[in-house]
Amino acid sequence: MAMKRWIAIIVAAVLIFISIGINSLSYLFTRDFSGFMEEMAAGNAGYSEVVIEQGKGRDRIAVLTLDGVIQDVGSSLFASSGYNHQLFMSQLHDILNDQTIKGVVLSVNTPGGGVVESSDIYDAIKAIQNDREIPIYVAMGGMAASGGYYVSAPAEKIFVHPETITGSIGVIMESVNYAKLAEKYGIDFNTIKTGPYKDIMSGSREMTQEEHDMLQEMINDSYERFVAIVAEGRNMTTDQVKKVADGRIMNGKQAIESGLADDFGKMGDVIDAMKADYELENATVFEYAPMESIGSLFGVEVGNLFGRNMESELIGKLLSDYDAPRMMYLYGEK
């Protein structure tokens, strides 16, 4: 890990723990733990079900929320303020095994993320559709781009807001080349490697054309899978998809016109549409809500300190990002 990353992490950690210290201990010792302990006793899934609309009978509609960059950052103090991949996958697993759930509404608000994590979600959605034979509708929020569209593509219907930013169908992989800057300041790099390509995409040297071609082949392979998934999900030909699968973004109106979305609608409209389309007027609608944990208690203090906005996202990024470049279904990373 680069020295500047270590310095940033150390500074962030000092600020966090100074702020958390007394406030967190006061919160821990003064709050009512009865409800918290009941939740812990109910299981360790990390979330609970909250009823949005009470219906009649056993049929239920599950509302899932995908919010934030799709990446598996593991457990950290910042996990509670952003997307939690393992938690989301666990919710999809629960739906697969819950016979009372007759439909799923997926709220998507993400610029995308890792190719592997996006594929995880896509596979789980397809398993629900194939094994359970229940509908999945998507309600796109402000952004559902790249990997956000990848996971939405298999849905029976996709609803957008006129101002939704979606599309960005494609794959990206980037690194920084600082070789000339290092040369200017007289910095040398000593690299010992077992093969000519072991340091491919290293920032310490120029990339060769052969290396570029190797990586381009990888990117193209992932892109073709992305296009095929959209074509299958939207009942389009690959040629039709590729007309708009050049990385461009589009708003809700353009998405509908290009065949990437079906209609305008917010969450309430999407739920009502599913009820009407599948005779689920009497179904109970519920959503998954995160349960409190010891980690989330500290997460509250971190959120208070950094406002749960750009600052906390940047600190979390410092703690979770890989130094090595990787392929992403992502819009707006740089």
Tab-separated table of C-alpha atoms in Angstrom:
chain	number	residue	atom	x	y	z
A	1	MET	CA	0.000	0.000	0.000
A	2	ALA	CA	1.354	3.454	-0.920
A	3	MET	CA	2.750	5.629	1.877
A	4	LYS	CA	0.233	8.416	1.253
A	5	ARG	CA	-2.619	5.922	1.725
A	6	TRP	CA	-1.192	4.837	5.088
A	7	ILE	CA	-0.846	8.468	6.155
A	8	ALA	CA	-4.454	9.196	5.153
A	9	ILE	CA	-5.717	6.139	7.030
A	10	ILE	CA	-3.762	7.035	10.181
A	11	VAL	CA	-5.022	10.621	10.151
A	12	ALA	CA	-8.603	9.445	9.544
A	13	ALA	CA	-8.371	6.896	12.346
A	14	VAL	CA	-7.075	9.459	14.845
A	15	LEU	CA	-9.862	11.908	13.993
A	16	ILE	CA	-12.503	9.198	14.209
A	17	PHE	CA	-11.507	7.758	17.547
A	18	ILE	CA	-10.997	11.151	19.167
A	19	SER	CA	-14.522	12.109	18.128
A	20	ILE	CA	-16.080	8.744	18.957
A	21	GLY	CA	-14.437	8.232	22.369
A	22	ILE	CA	-16.622	9.845	25.005
A	23	ASN	CA	-19.733	10.235	22.816
A	24	SER	CA	-19.856	6.572	21.884
A	25	LEU	CA	-19.365	5.385	25.461
A	26	SER	CA	-22.077	7.754	26.655
A	27	TYR	CA	-24.449	6.460	23.977
A	28	LEU	CA	-23.680	2.848	24.818
A	29	PHE	CA	-24.287	3.232	28.537
A	30	THR	CA	-27.359	5.445	28.401
A	31	ARG	CA	-29.480	3.851	25.679
A	32	ASP	CA	-32.210	1.267	26.189
A	33	PHE	CA	-30.766	-2.085	25.103
A	34	SER	CA	-33.962	-4.104	25.445
A	35	GLY	CA	-34.975	-3.713	21.791
A	36	PHE	CA	-31.392	-4.084	20.651
A	37	MET	CA	-30.957	-7.380	22.504
A	38	GLU	CA	-34.254	-8.682	21.107
A	39	GLU	CA	-33.006	-7.995	17.588
A	40	MET	CA	-29.712	-9.718	18.301
A	41	ALA	CA	-31.556	-12.728	19.672
A	42	ALA	CA	-33.698	-12.908	16.514
A	43	GLY	CA	-30.668	-13.737	14.399
A	44	ASN	CA	-27.409	-12.418	13.037
A	45	ALA	CA	-28.469	-11.643	9.469
A	46	GLY	CA	-27.925	-7.924	10.073
A	47	TYR	CA	-31.367	-6.833	8.888
A	48	SER	CA	-35.035	-7.221	9.712
A	49	GLU	CA	-38.318	-6.967	7.814
A	50	VAL	CA	-40.379	-3.781	8.093
A	51	VAL	CA	-43.943	-3.708	6.763
A	52	ILE	CA	-44.694	-0.816	4.416
A	53	GLU	CA	-48.261	-1.807	3.505
A	54	GLN	CA	-50.210	-4.383	5.468
A	55	GLY	CA	-52.187	-6.723	3.245
A	56	LYS	CA	-54.368	-9.768	3.615
A	57	GLY	CA	-53.351	-13.395	3.427
A	58	ARG	CA	-49.821	-14.777	3.076
A	59	ASP	CA	-48.711	-13.219	-0.225
A	60	ARG	CA	-45.945	-10.647	0.102
A	61	ILE	CA	-43.953	-8.235	-2.064
A	62	ALA	CA	-40.352	-7.595	-1.042
A	63	VAL	CA	-38.745	-4.187	-1.590
A	64	LEU	CA	-34.967	-4.273	-1.959
A	65	THR	CA	-32.724	-1.201	-1.974
A	66	LEU	CA	-29.432	-1.094	-3.864
A	67	ASP	CA	-27.830	2.223	-2.961
A	68	GLY	CA	-24.162	3.097	-3.453
A	69	VAL	CA	-21.191	1.753	-5.375
A	70	ILE	CA	-21.508	-1.998	-5.938
A	71	GLN	CA	-18.357	-3.315	-4.307
A	72	ASP	CA	-17.582	-5.800	-1.594
A	73	VAL	CA	-15.592	-3.772	0.932
A	74	GLY	CA	-16.021	-6.268	3.767
A	75	SER	CA	-16.686	-5.137	7.311
A	76	SER	CA	-15.555	-1.716	8.445
A	77	LEU	CA	-16.722	1.246	10.459
A	78	PHE	CA	-18.030	2.729	7.221
A	79	ALA	CA	-20.014	-0.269	5.988
A	80	SER	CA	-23.220	0.984	7.624
A	81	SER	CA	-23.141	4.239	5.607
A	82	GLY	CA	-22.985	2.634	2.179
A	83	TYR	CA	-23.695	-0.430	0.132
A	84	ASN	CA	-23.066	-3.748	1.923
A	85	HIS	CA	-22.594	-6.484	-0.664
A	86	GLN	CA	-22.809	-9.478	1.665
A	87	LEU	CA	-25.933	-8.080	3.322
A	88	PHE	CA	-27.600	-7.500	-0.030
A	89	MET	CA	-26.737	-10.977	-1.289
A	90	SER	CA	-28.163	-12.431	1.923
A	91	GLN	CA	-31.453	-10.631	1.284
A	92	LEU	CA	-31.613	-12.075	-2.227
A	93	HIS	CA	-30.963	-15.532	-0.766
A	94	ASP	CA	-33.828	-15.061	1.700
A	95	ILE	CA	-36.187	-14.160	-1.138
A	96	LEU	CA	-35.143	-17.264	-3.064
A	97	ASN	CA	-36.128	-19.445	-0.120
A	98	ASP	CA	-39.265	-17.611	1.078
A	99	GLN	CA	-42.360	-19.085	-0.561
A	100	THR	CA	-44.587	-16.270	0.731
A	101	ILE	CA	-42.821	-13.697	-1.461
A	102	LYS	CA	-44.642	-13.395	-4.786
A	103	GLY	CA	-42.862	-10.382	-6.242
A	104	VAL	CA	-39.772	-8.189	-5.809
A	105	VAL	CA	-39.375	-4.465	-6.358
A	106	LEU	CA	-35.726	-3.437	-6.628
A	107	SER	CA	-34.882	0.197	-5.962
A	108	VAL	CA	-31.641	1.005	-7.798
A	109	ASN	CA	-29.548	4.086	-7.105
A	110	THR	CA	-25.938	3.383	-8.069
A	111	PRO	CA	-23.256	4.365	-10.582
A	112	GLY	CA	-22.320	0.687	-10.817
A	113	GLY	CA	-19.222	-1.004	-9.464
A	114	GLY	CA	-17.177	-4.168	-9.691
A	115	VAL	CA	-17.768	-6.672	-12.463
A	116	VAL	CA	-17.729	-9.612	-10.044
A	117	GLU	CA	-20.118	-8.063	-7.534
A	118	SER	CA	-22.512	-6.996	-10.306
A	119	SER	CA	-22.405	-10.531	-11.678
A	120	ASP	CA	-23.184	-11.900	-8.192
A	121	ILE	CA	-26.363	-9.842	-8.046
A	122	TYR	CA	-27.369	-10.673	-11.606
A	123	ASP	CA	-26.967	-14.418	-10.975
A	124	ALA	CA	-29.045	-14.213	-7.790
A	125	ILE	CA	-31.826	-12.320	-9.576
A	126	LYS	CA	-31.895	-14.861	-12.383
A	127	ALA	CA	-32.052	-17.698	-9.830
A	128	ILE	CA	-35.094	-16.067	-8.209
A	129	GLN	CA	-36.809	-15.664	-11.573
A	130	ASN	CA	-36.025	-19.203	-12.733
A	131	ASP	CA	-36.537	-21.134	-9.500
A	132	ARG	CA	-39.358	-19.140	-7.941
A	133	GLU	CA	-40.966	-17.833	-11.149
A	134	ILE	CA	-41.894	-14.534	-9.520
A	135	PRO	CA	-41.648	-11.079	-11.150
A	136	ILE	CA	-38.952	-8.527	-10.442
A	137	TYR	CA	-39.625	-4.856	-11.176
A	138	VAL	CA	-36.954	-2.144	-11.005
A	139	ALA	CA	-37.506	1.415	-9.792
A	140	MET	CA	-34.510	3.498	-10.876
A	141	GLY	CA	-33.568	6.479	-8.747
A	142	GLY	CA	-31.299	9.382	-9.580
A	143	MET	CA	-28.669	7.089	-11.067
A	144	ALA	CA	-28.720	3.502	-12.299
A	145	ALA	CA	-25.751	3.433	-14.619
A	146	SER	CA	-23.320	0.768	-15.853
A	147	GLY	CA	-23.381	-1.983	-13.198
A	148	GLY	CA	-26.645	-0.453	-11.992
A	149	TYR	CA	-28.150	-1.215	-15.375
A	150	TYR	CA	-26.409	-4.608	-15.537
A	151	VAL	CA	-28.314	-5.818	-12.450
A	152	SER	CA	-31.561	-4.207	-13.661
A	153	ALA	CA	-31.547	-5.735	-17.140
A	154	PRO	CA	-33.256	-9.061	-16.283
A	155	ALA	CA	-36.230	-7.363	-14.603
A	156	GLU	CA	-39.686	-7.904	-16.092
A	157	LYS	CA	-40.196	-4.123	-16.107
A	158	ILE	CA	-37.910	-1.146	-15.542
A	159	PHE	CA	-39.334	2.177	-14.362
A	160	VAL	CA	-37.410	5.453	-14.465
A	161	HIS	CA	-37.719	9.071	-13.396
A	162	PRO	CA	-37.422	11.629	-16.209
A	163	GLU	CA	-34.165	12.806	-14.629
A	164	THR	CA	-32.711	9.354	-13.978
A	165	ILE	CA	-29.162	8.924	-15.292
A	166	THR	CA	-28.807	5.443	-16.710
A	167	GLY	CA	-27.048	3.612	-19.522
A	168	SER	CA	-23.220	3.810	-19.482
A	169	ILE	CA	-23.179	0.242	-20.793
A	170	GLY	CA	-19.557	-0.795	-20.992
A	171	VAL	CA	-16.425	-1.730	-19.051
A	172	ILE	CA	-13.580	0.448	-17.807
A	173	MET	CA	-10.118	-0.253	-16.387
A	174	GLU	CA	-7.735	2.555	-15.502
A	175	SER	CA	-4.356	3.203	-13.913
A	176	VAL	CA	-2.108	6.232	-13.448
A	177	ASN	CA	1.213	6.434	-15.260
A	178	TYR	CA	3.597	8.544	-13.186
A	179	ALA	CA	6.813	7.375	-14.895
A	180	LYS	CA	7.633	10.765	-16.455
A	181	LEU	CA	6.915	12.586	-13.198
A	182	ALA	CA	9.230	10.196	-11.359
A	183	GLU	CA	11.907	10.715	-13.979
A	184	LYS	CA	11.635	14.479	-13.562
A	185	TYR	CA	12.388	14.196	-9.846
A	186	GLY	CA	15.013	11.512	-10.211
A	187	ILE	CA	12.988	8.652	-8.734
A	188	ASP	CA	14.014	5.142	-9.787
A	189	PHE	CA	11.958	1.960	-9.412
A	190	ASN	CA	13.532	-1.413	-8.708
A	191	THR	CA	11.177	-4.154	-9.888
A	192	ILE	CA	11.949	-7.846	-9.579
A	193	LYS	CA	9.420	-10.028	-11.374
A	194	THR	CA	8.935	-13.590	-12.560
A	195	GLY	CA	7.634	-12.770	-16.011
A	196	PRO	CA	7.446	-9.890	-18.504
A	197	TYR	CA	3.813	-9.114	-17.693
A	198	LYS	CA	3.868	-9.415	-13.883
A	199	ASP	CA	3.835	-5.628	-13.489
A	200	ILE	CA	1.297	-4.979	-16.235
A	201	MET	CA	-0.436	-1.597	-15.760
A	202	SER	CA	2.239	-0.519	-13.294
A	203	GLY	CA	2.348	3.240	-12.948
A	204	SER	CA	6.145	3.203	-12.949
A	205	ARG	CA	6.535	2.574	-16.690
A	206	GLU	CA	4.878	2.970	-20.065
A	207	MET	CA	2.473	0.244	-21.167
A	208	THR	CA	3.540	-1.684	-24.236
A	209	GLN	CA	1.228	-2.176	-27.200
A	210	GLU	CA	1.233	-5.922	-26.572
A	211	GLU	CA	0.079	-5.371	-22.987
A	212	HIS	CA	-2.614	-2.943	-24.168
A	213	ASP	CA	-3.905	-5.520	-26.632
A	214	MET	CA	-4.025	-8.220	-23.936
A	215	LEU	CA	-6.057	-6.019	-21.611
A	216	GLN	CA	-8.307	-4.807	-24.422
A	217	GLU	CA	-9.180	-8.428	-25.167
A	218	MET	CA	-10.210	-8.912	-21.530
A	219	ILE	CA	-12.299	-5.737	-21.577
A	220	ASN	CA	-13.985	-6.719	-24.838
A	221	ASP	CA	-14.895	-10.121	-23.423
A	222	SER	CA	-16.610	-8.555	-20.406
A	223	TYR	CA	-18.318	-6.022	-22.675
A	224	GLU	CA	-19.791	-8.746	-24.889
A	225	ARG	CA	-21.221	-10.474	-21.798
A	226	PHE	CA	-22.743	-7.165	-20.694
A	227	VAL	CA	-24.340	-6.647	-24.126
A	228	ALA	CA	-25.690	-10.215	-24.193
A	229	ILE	CA	-27.258	-9.766	-20.749
A	230	VAL	CA	-28.997	-6.548	-21.830
A	231	ALA	CA	-30.157	-8.129	-25.101
A	232	GLU	CA	-31.658	-11.104	-23.281
A	233	GLY	CA	-33.263	-9.049	-20.533
A	234	ARG	CA	-34.762	-6.433	-22.850
A	235	ASN	CA	-35.666	-8.821	-25.688
A	236	MET	CA	-33.390	-6.943	-28.091
A	237	THR	CA	-30.785	-8.037	-30.603
A	238	THR	CA	-27.130	-7.445	-29.816
A	239	ASP	CA	-26.967	-4.999	-32.722
A	240	GLN	CA	-29.830	-2.996	-31.212
A	241	VAL	CA	-28.099	-2.918	-27.831
A	242	LYS	CA	-24.730	-1.908	-29.288
A	243	LYS	CA	-26.305	1.182	-30.852
A	244	VAL	CA	-26.531	2.626	-27.324
A	245	ALA	CA	-23.883	0.479	-25.601
A	246	ASP	CA	-20.964	2.777	-26.336
A	247	GLY	CA	-20.619	4.116	-22.797
A	248	ARG	CA	-23.113	6.940	-23.264
A	249	ILE	CA	-25.415	7.965	-20.440
A	250	MET	CA	-29.053	8.888	-20.980
A	251	ASN	CA	-31.996	10.262	-19.045
A	252	GLY	CA	-35.229	8.451	-18.333
A	253	LYS	CA	-36.969	9.600	-21.503
A	254	GLN	CA	-34.065	8.509	-23.684
A	255	ALA	CA	-33.884	5.146	-21.895
A	256	ILE	CA	-37.541	4.457	-22.678
A	257	GLU	CA	-37.131	5.543	-26.305
A	258	SER	CA	-34.095	3.289	-26.764
A	259	GLY	CA	-35.844	0.273	-25.249
A	260	LEU	CA	-33.756	0.160	-22.071
A	261	ALA	CA	-36.717	1.074	-19.833
A	262	ASP	CA	-40.486	0.603	-19.928
A	263	ASP	CA	-42.225	3.516	-18.221
A	264	PHE	CA	-41.995	6.430	-15.823
A	265	GLY	CA	-42.748	5.748	-12.180
A	266	LYS	CA	-41.591	6.220	-8.615
A	267	MET	CA	-41.525	3.509	-5.989
A	268	GLY	CA	-45.222	3.742	-5.139
A	269	ASP	CA	-46.157	3.590	-8.813
A	270	VAL	CA	-43.959	0.523	-9.342
A	271	ILE	CA	-45.495	-1.327	-6.390
A	272	ASP	CA	-48.993	-0.499	-7.638
A	273	ALA	CA	-48.080	-1.686	-11.141
A	274	MET	CA	-46.841	-5.025	-9.836
A	275	LYS	CA	-49.988	-5.508	-7.767
A	276	ALA	CA	-52.182	-4.839	-10.787
A	277	ASP	CA	-50.128	-6.904	-13.233
A	278	TYR	CA	-49.921	-10.014	-11.041
A	279	GLU	CA	-53.149	-9.876	-8.994
A	280	LEU	CA	-51.309	-9.014	-5.796
A	281	GLU	CA	-53.677	-6.283	-4.581
A	282	ASN	CA	-53.948	-7.970	-1.180
A	283	ALA	CA	-50.241	-8.624	-0.752
A	284	THR	CA	-48.280	-7.260	2.188
A	285	VAL	CA	-45.412	-5.025	1.090
A	286	PHE	CA	-42.280	-5.064	3.227
A	287	GLU	CA	-38.701	-3.877	3.024
A	288	TYR	CA	-35.458	-5.000	4.597
A	289	ALA	CA	-34.087	-2.623	7.220
A	290	PRO	CA	-30.610	-2.841	8.793
A	291	MET	CA	-30.528	-4.020	12.400
A	292	GLU	CA	-28.511	-2.194	14.994
A	293	SER	CA	-25.196	-3.750	15.901
A	294	ILE	CA	-22.187	-2.700	17.910
A	295	GLY	CA	-20.548	-1.644	14.650
A	296	SER	CA	-23.551	0.440	13.646
A	297	LEU	CA	-23.471	2.274	16.980
A	298	PHE	CA	-19.986	3.492	16.149
A	299	GLY	CA	-21.149	4.101	12.592
A	300	VAL	CA	-23.620	6.666	13.966
A	301	GLU	CA	-20.730	8.619	15.445
A	302	VAL	CA	-18.725	8.381	12.239
A	303	GLY	CA	-21.761	9.617	10.333
A	304	ASN	CA	-22.169	12.532	12.721
A	305	LEU	CA	-18.513	13.406	12.379
A	306	PHE	CA	-18.351	13.277	8.582
A	307	GLY	CA	-21.978	13.986	7.706
A	308	ARG	CA	-22.474	10.670	5.867
A	309	ASN	CA	-21.643	12.424	2.648
A	310	MET	CA	-18.614	12.967	0.459
A	311	GLU	CA	-16.121	13.018	3.321
A	312	SER	CA	-17.241	9.688	4.784
A	313	GLU	CA	-17.376	8.132	1.319
A	314	LEU	CA	-13.812	9.274	0.623
A	315	ILE	CA	-12.510	7.935	3.938
A	316	GLY	CA	-14.295	4.648	3.324
A	317	LYS	CA	-12.752	4.560	-0.141
A	318	LEU	CA	-9.294	4.947	1.336
A	319	LEU	CA	-9.917	1.981	3.581
A	320	SER	CA	-11.426	-0.274	0.939
A	321	ASP	CA	-9.905	0.482	-2.470
A	322	TYR	CA	-7.404	-1.841	-4.053
A	323	ASP	CA	-4.105	-0.469	-5.312
A	324	ALA	CA	-4.257	-2.772	-8.367
A	325	PRO	CA	-6.415	-1.668	-11.333
A	326	ARG	CA	-9.494	-3.790	-11.948
A	327	MET	CA	-12.310	-3.987	-14.457
A	328	MET	CA	-15.421	-2.073	-13.455
A	329	TYR	CA	-18.977	-1.607	-14.655
A	330	LEU	CA	-18.842	1.928	-13.337
A	331	TYR	CA	-19.795	5.449	-14.400
A	332	GLY	CA	-18.028	8.487	-12.957
A	333	GLU	CA	-15.198	6.781	-11.033
A	334	LYS	CA	-12.512	9.271	-11.949
